[in-house]
PDB file of C-alpha atoms in Angstrom:
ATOM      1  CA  UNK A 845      83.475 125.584 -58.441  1.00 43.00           C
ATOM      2  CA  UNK A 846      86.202 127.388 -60.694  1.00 44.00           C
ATOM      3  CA  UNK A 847      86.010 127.277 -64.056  1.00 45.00           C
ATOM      4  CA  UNK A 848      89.259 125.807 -64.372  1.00 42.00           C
ATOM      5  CA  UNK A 849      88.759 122.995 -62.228  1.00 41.00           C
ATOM      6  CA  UNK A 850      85.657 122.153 -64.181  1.00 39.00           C
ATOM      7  CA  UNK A 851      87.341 121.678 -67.401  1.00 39.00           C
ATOM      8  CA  UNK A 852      90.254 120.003 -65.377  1.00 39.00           C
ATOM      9  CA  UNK A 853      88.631 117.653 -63.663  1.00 38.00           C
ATOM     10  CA  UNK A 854      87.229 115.582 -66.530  1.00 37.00           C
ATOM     11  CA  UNK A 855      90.709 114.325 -66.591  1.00 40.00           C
ATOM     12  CA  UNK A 856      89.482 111.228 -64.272  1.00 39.00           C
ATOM     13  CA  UNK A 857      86.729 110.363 -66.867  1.00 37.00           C
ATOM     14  CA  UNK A 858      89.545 107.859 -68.007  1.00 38.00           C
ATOM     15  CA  UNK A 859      90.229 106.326 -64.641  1.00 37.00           C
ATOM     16  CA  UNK A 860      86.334 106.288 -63.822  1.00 38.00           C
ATOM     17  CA  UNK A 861      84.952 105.091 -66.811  1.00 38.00           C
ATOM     18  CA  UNK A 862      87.839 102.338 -67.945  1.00 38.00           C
ATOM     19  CA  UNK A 863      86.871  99.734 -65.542  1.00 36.00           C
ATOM     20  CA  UNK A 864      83.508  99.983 -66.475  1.00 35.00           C
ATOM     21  CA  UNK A 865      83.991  99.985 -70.390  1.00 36.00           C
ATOM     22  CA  UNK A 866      86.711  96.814 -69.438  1.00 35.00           C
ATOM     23  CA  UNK A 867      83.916  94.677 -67.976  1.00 34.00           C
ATOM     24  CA  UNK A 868      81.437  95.014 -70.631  1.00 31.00           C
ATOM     25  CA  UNK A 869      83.987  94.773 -73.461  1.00 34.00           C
ATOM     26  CA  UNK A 870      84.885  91.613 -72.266  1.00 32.00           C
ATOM     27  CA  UNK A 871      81.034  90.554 -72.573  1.00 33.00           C
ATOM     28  CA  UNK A 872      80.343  90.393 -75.874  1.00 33.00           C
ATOM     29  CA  UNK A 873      78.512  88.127 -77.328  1.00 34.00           C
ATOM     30  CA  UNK A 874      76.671  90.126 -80.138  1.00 36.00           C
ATOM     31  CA  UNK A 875      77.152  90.453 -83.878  1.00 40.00           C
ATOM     32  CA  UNK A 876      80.175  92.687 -84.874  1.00 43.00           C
ATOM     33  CA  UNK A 877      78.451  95.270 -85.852  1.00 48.00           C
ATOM     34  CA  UNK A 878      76.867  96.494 -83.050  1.00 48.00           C
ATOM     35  CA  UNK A 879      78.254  94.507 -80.121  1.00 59.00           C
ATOM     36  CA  UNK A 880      78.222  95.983 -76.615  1.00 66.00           C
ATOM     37  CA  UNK A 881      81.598  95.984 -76.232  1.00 91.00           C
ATOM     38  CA  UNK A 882      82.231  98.311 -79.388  1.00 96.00           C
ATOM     39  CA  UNK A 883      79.752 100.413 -77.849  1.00 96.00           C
ATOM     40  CA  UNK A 884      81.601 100.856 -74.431  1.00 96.00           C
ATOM     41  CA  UNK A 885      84.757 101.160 -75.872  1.00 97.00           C
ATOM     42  CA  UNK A 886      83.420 104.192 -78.453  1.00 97.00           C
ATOM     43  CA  UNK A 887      81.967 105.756 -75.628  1.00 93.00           C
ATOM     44  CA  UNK A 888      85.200 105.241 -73.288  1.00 92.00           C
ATOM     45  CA  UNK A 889      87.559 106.232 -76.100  1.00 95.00           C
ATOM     46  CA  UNK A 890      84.993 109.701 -76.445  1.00 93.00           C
ATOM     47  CA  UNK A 891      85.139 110.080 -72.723  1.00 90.00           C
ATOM     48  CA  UNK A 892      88.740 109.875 -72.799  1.00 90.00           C
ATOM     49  CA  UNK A 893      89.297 112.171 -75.250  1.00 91.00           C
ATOM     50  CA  UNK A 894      87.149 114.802 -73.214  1.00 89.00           C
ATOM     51  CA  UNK A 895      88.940 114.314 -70.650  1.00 89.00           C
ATOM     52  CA  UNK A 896      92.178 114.708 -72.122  1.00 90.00           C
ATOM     53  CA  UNK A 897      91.605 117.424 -73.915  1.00 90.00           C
ATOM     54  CA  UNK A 898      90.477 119.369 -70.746  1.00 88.00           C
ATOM     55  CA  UNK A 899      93.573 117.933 -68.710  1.00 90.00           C
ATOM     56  CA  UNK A 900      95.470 119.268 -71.328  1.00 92.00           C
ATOM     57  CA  UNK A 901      94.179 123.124 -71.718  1.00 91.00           C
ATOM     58  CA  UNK A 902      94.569 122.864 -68.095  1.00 92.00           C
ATOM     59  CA  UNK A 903      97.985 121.997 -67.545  1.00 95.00           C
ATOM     60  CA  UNK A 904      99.046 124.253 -70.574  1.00 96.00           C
ATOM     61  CA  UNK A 905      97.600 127.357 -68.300  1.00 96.00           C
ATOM     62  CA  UNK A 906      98.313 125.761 -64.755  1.00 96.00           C
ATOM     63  CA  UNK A 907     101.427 123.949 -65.085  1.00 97.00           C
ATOM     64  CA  UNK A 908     104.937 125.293 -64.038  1.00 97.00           C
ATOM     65  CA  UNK A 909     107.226 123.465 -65.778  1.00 96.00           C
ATOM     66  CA  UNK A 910     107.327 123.852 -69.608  1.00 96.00           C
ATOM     67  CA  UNK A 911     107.654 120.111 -69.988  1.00 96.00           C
ATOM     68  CA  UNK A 912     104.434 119.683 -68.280  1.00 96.00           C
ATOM     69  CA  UNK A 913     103.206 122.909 -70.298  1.00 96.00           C
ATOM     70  CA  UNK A 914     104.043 120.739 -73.576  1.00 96.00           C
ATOM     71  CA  UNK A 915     102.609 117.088 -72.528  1.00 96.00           C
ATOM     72  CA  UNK A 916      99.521 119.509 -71.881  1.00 96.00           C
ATOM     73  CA  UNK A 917      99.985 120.853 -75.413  1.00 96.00           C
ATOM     74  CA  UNK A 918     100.384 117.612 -76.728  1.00 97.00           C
ATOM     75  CA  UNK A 919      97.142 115.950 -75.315  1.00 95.00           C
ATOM     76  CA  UNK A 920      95.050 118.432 -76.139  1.00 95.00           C
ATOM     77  CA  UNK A 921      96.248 118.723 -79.833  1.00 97.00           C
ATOM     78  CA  UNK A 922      96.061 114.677 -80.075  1.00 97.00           C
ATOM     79  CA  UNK A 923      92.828 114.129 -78.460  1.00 95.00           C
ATOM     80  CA  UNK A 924      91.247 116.950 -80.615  1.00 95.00           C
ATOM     81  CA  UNK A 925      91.695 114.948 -83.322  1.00 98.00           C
ATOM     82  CA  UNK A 926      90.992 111.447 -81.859  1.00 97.00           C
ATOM     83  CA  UNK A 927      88.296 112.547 -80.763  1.00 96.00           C
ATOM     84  CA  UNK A 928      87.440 113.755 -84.601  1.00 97.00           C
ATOM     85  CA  UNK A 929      88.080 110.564 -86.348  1.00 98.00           C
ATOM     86  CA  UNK A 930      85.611 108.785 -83.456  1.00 98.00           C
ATOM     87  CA  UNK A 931      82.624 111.149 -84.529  1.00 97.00           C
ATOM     88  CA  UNK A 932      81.756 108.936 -87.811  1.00 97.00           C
ATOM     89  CA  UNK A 933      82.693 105.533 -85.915  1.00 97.00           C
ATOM     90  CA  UNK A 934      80.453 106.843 -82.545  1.00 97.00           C
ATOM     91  CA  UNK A 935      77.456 107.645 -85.665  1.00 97.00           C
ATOM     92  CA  UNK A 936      77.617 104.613 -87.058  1.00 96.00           C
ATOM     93  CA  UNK A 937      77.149 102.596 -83.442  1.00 96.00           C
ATOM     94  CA  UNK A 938      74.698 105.107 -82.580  1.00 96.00           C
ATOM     95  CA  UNK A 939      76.716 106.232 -79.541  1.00 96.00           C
ATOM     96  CA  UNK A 940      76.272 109.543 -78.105  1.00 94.00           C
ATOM     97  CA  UNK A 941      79.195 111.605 -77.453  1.00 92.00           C
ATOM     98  CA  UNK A 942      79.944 113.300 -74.129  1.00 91.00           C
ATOM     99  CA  UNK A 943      79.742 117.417 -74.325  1.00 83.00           C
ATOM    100  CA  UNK A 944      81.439 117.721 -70.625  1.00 74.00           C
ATOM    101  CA  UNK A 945      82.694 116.573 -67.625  1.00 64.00           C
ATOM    102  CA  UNK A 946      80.346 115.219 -65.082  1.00 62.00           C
ATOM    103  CA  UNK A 947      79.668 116.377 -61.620  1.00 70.00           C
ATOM    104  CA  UNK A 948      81.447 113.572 -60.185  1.00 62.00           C
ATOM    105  CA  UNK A 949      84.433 113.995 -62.699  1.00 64.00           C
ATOM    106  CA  UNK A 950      84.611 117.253 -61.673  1.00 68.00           C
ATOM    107  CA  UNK A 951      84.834 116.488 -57.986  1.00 72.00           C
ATOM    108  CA  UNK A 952      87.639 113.762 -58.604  1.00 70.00           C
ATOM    109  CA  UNK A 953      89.913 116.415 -60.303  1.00 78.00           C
ATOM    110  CA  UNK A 954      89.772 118.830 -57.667  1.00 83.00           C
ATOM    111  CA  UNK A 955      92.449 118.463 -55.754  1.00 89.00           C
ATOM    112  CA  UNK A 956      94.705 118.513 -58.701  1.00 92.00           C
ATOM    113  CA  UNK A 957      93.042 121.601 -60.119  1.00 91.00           C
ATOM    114  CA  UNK A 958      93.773 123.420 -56.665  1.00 93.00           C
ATOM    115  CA  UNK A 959      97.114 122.911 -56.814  1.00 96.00           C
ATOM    116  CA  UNK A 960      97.314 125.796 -60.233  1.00 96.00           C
ATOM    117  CA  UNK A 961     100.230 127.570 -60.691  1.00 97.00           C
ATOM    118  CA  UNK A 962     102.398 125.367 -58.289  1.00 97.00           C
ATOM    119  CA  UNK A 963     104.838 122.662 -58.663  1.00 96.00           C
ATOM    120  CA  UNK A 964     102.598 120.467 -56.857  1.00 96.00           C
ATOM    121  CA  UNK A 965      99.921 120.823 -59.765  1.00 97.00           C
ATOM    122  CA  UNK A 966     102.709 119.165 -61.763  1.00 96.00           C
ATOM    123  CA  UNK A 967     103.455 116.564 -59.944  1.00 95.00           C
ATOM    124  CA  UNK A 968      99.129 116.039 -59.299  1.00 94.00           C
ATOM    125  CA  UNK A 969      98.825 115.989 -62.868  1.00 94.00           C
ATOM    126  CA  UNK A 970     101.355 114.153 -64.068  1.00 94.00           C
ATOM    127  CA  UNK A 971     100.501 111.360 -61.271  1.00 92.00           C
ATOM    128  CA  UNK A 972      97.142 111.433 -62.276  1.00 89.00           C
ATOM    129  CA  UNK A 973      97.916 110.966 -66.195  1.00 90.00           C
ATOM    130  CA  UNK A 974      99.965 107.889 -65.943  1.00 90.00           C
ATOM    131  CA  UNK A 975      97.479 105.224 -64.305  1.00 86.00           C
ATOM    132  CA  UNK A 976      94.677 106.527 -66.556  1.00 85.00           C
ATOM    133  CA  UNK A 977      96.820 106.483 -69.740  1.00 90.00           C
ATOM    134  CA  UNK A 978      98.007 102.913 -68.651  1.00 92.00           C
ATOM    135  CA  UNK A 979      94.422 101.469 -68.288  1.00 89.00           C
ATOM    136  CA  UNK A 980      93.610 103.389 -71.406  1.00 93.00           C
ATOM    137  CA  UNK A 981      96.251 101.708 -73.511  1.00 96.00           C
ATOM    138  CA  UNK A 982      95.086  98.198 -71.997  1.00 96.00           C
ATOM    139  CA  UNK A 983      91.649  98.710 -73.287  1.00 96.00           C
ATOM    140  CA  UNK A 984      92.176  99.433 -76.379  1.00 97.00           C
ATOM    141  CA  UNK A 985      94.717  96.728 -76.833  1.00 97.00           C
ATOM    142  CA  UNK A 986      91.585  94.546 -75.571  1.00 96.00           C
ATOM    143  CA  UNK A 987      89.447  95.957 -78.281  1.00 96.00           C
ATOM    144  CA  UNK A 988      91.915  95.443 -80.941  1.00 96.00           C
ATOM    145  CA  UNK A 989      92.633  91.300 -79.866  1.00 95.00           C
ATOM    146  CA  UNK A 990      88.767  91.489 -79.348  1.00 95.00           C
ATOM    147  CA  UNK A 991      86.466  93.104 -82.176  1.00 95.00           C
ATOM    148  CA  UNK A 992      85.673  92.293 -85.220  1.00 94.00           C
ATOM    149  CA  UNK A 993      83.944  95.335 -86.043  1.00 96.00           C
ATOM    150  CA  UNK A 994      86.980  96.943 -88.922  1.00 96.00           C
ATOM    151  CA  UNK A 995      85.971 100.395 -88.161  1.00 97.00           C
ATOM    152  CA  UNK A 996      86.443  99.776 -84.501  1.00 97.00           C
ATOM    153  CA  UNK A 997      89.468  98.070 -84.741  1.00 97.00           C
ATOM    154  CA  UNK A 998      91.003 100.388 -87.066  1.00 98.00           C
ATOM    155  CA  UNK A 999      90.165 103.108 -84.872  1.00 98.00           C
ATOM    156  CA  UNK A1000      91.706 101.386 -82.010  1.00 98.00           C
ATOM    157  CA  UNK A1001      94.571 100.411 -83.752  1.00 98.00           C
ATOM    158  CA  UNK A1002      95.219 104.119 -85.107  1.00 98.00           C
ATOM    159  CA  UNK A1003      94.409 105.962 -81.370  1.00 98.00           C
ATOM    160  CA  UNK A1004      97.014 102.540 -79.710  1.00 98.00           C
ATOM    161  CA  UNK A1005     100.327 104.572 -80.441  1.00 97.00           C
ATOM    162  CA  UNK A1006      99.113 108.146 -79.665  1.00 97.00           C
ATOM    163  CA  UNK A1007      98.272 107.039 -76.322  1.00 97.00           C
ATOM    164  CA  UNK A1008     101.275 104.809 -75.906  1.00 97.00           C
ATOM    165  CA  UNK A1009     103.540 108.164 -76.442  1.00 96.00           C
ATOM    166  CA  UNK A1010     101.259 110.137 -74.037  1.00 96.00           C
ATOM    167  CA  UNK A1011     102.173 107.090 -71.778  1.00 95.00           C
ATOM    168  CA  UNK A1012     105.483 107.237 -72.321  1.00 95.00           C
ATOM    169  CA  UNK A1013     105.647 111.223 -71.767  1.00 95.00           C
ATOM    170  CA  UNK A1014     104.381 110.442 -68.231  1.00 93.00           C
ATOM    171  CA  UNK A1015     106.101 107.245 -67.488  1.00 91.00           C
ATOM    172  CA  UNK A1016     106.372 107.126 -63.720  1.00 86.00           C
ATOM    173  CA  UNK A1017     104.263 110.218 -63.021  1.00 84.00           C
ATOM    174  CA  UNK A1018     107.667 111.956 -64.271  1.00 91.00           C
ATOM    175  CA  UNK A1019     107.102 114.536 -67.182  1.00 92.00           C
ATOM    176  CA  UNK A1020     109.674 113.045 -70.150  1.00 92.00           C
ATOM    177  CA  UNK A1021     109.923 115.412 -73.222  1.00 86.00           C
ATOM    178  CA  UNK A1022     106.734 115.454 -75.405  1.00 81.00           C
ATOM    179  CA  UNK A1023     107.398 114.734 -78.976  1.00 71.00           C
ATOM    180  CA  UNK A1024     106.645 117.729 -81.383  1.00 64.00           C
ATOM    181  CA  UNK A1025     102.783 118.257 -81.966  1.00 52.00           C
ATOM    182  CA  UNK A1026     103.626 119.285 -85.376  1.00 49.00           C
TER     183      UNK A1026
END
């Protein structure tokens, strides 16, 4: 396989993983601390961020539009450092993080991935980033009404409006100007 559509493909991690972390976040019955549904959602919100930091080094060399170039920009800038302030929460729960993409992941994204340097890649991408973002912002708004774990929840409350304006930037599988990554 390419070597961009490995580091694209992780993009579905989101989509794959969200129903997953969803169910068992919604079984918790543990002490705050170290409840199972902290767990999931650490390790969703680091799969995420993998995957959006790939999607987003992707479309910033793939995509043809510059609006797409700049959500790309703009994910990959954001995630980075999500994905840095959920190291120390992750350590704490004693959850692993992700260091790639799996096999699977990688054979989701494929299509999108072999649509490069086309305005179909756009539209792929940008079709692909809305649903996950959407399910994305759902679970963490779950976490937040459901943990009592304060470093969780004040992870999940910081990450909520980062991935609300990534949501917004691909409202409708449309690309809508990125704010400035500055």
């Amino acid at each position: 396989m390419k070597q961009h559509n490995r580091s694209v493909s992780v993009v579905l991690v989101a989509v794959s993983v969200v129903g997953v972390s969803a169910g068992i976040a919604s079984a918790d019955g543990m002490t705050p601390s170290h409840a199972p549904s902290d767990k999931a959602f650490v390790a969703f919100m680091a799969n995420v961020n993998v995957s959006e930091i790939a999607a987003g080094s992707n479309a910033q060399k793939n995509a043809t539009s510059e609006c797409v170039r700049q959500a790309g920009r703009v994910l990959y800038d954001n995630h980075t450092q999500l994905e840095v302030k959920l190291k120390p929460v992750a350590k704490t729960l004693g959850v692993s993080l992700p260091s790639g993409p799996t096999t699977a992941d990688q054979r989701m994204f494929a299509p999108v991935a072999d649509k490069a340097h086309t305005p179909a890649y756009d539209t792929a991408w940008l079709k692909m980033m809305y649903p996950g973002h959407k399910e994305a912002l759902a679970t963490i708004d779950q976490e937040i009404a459901s943990t009592r774990n304060s470093q969780v929840k004040a992870y999940a409350e910081m990450a909520r409006p980062i991935i609300q304006a990534h949501l917004d930037m691909v409202y409708g599988a449309k690309c809508h100007t990125p704010p400035s990554t500055s």
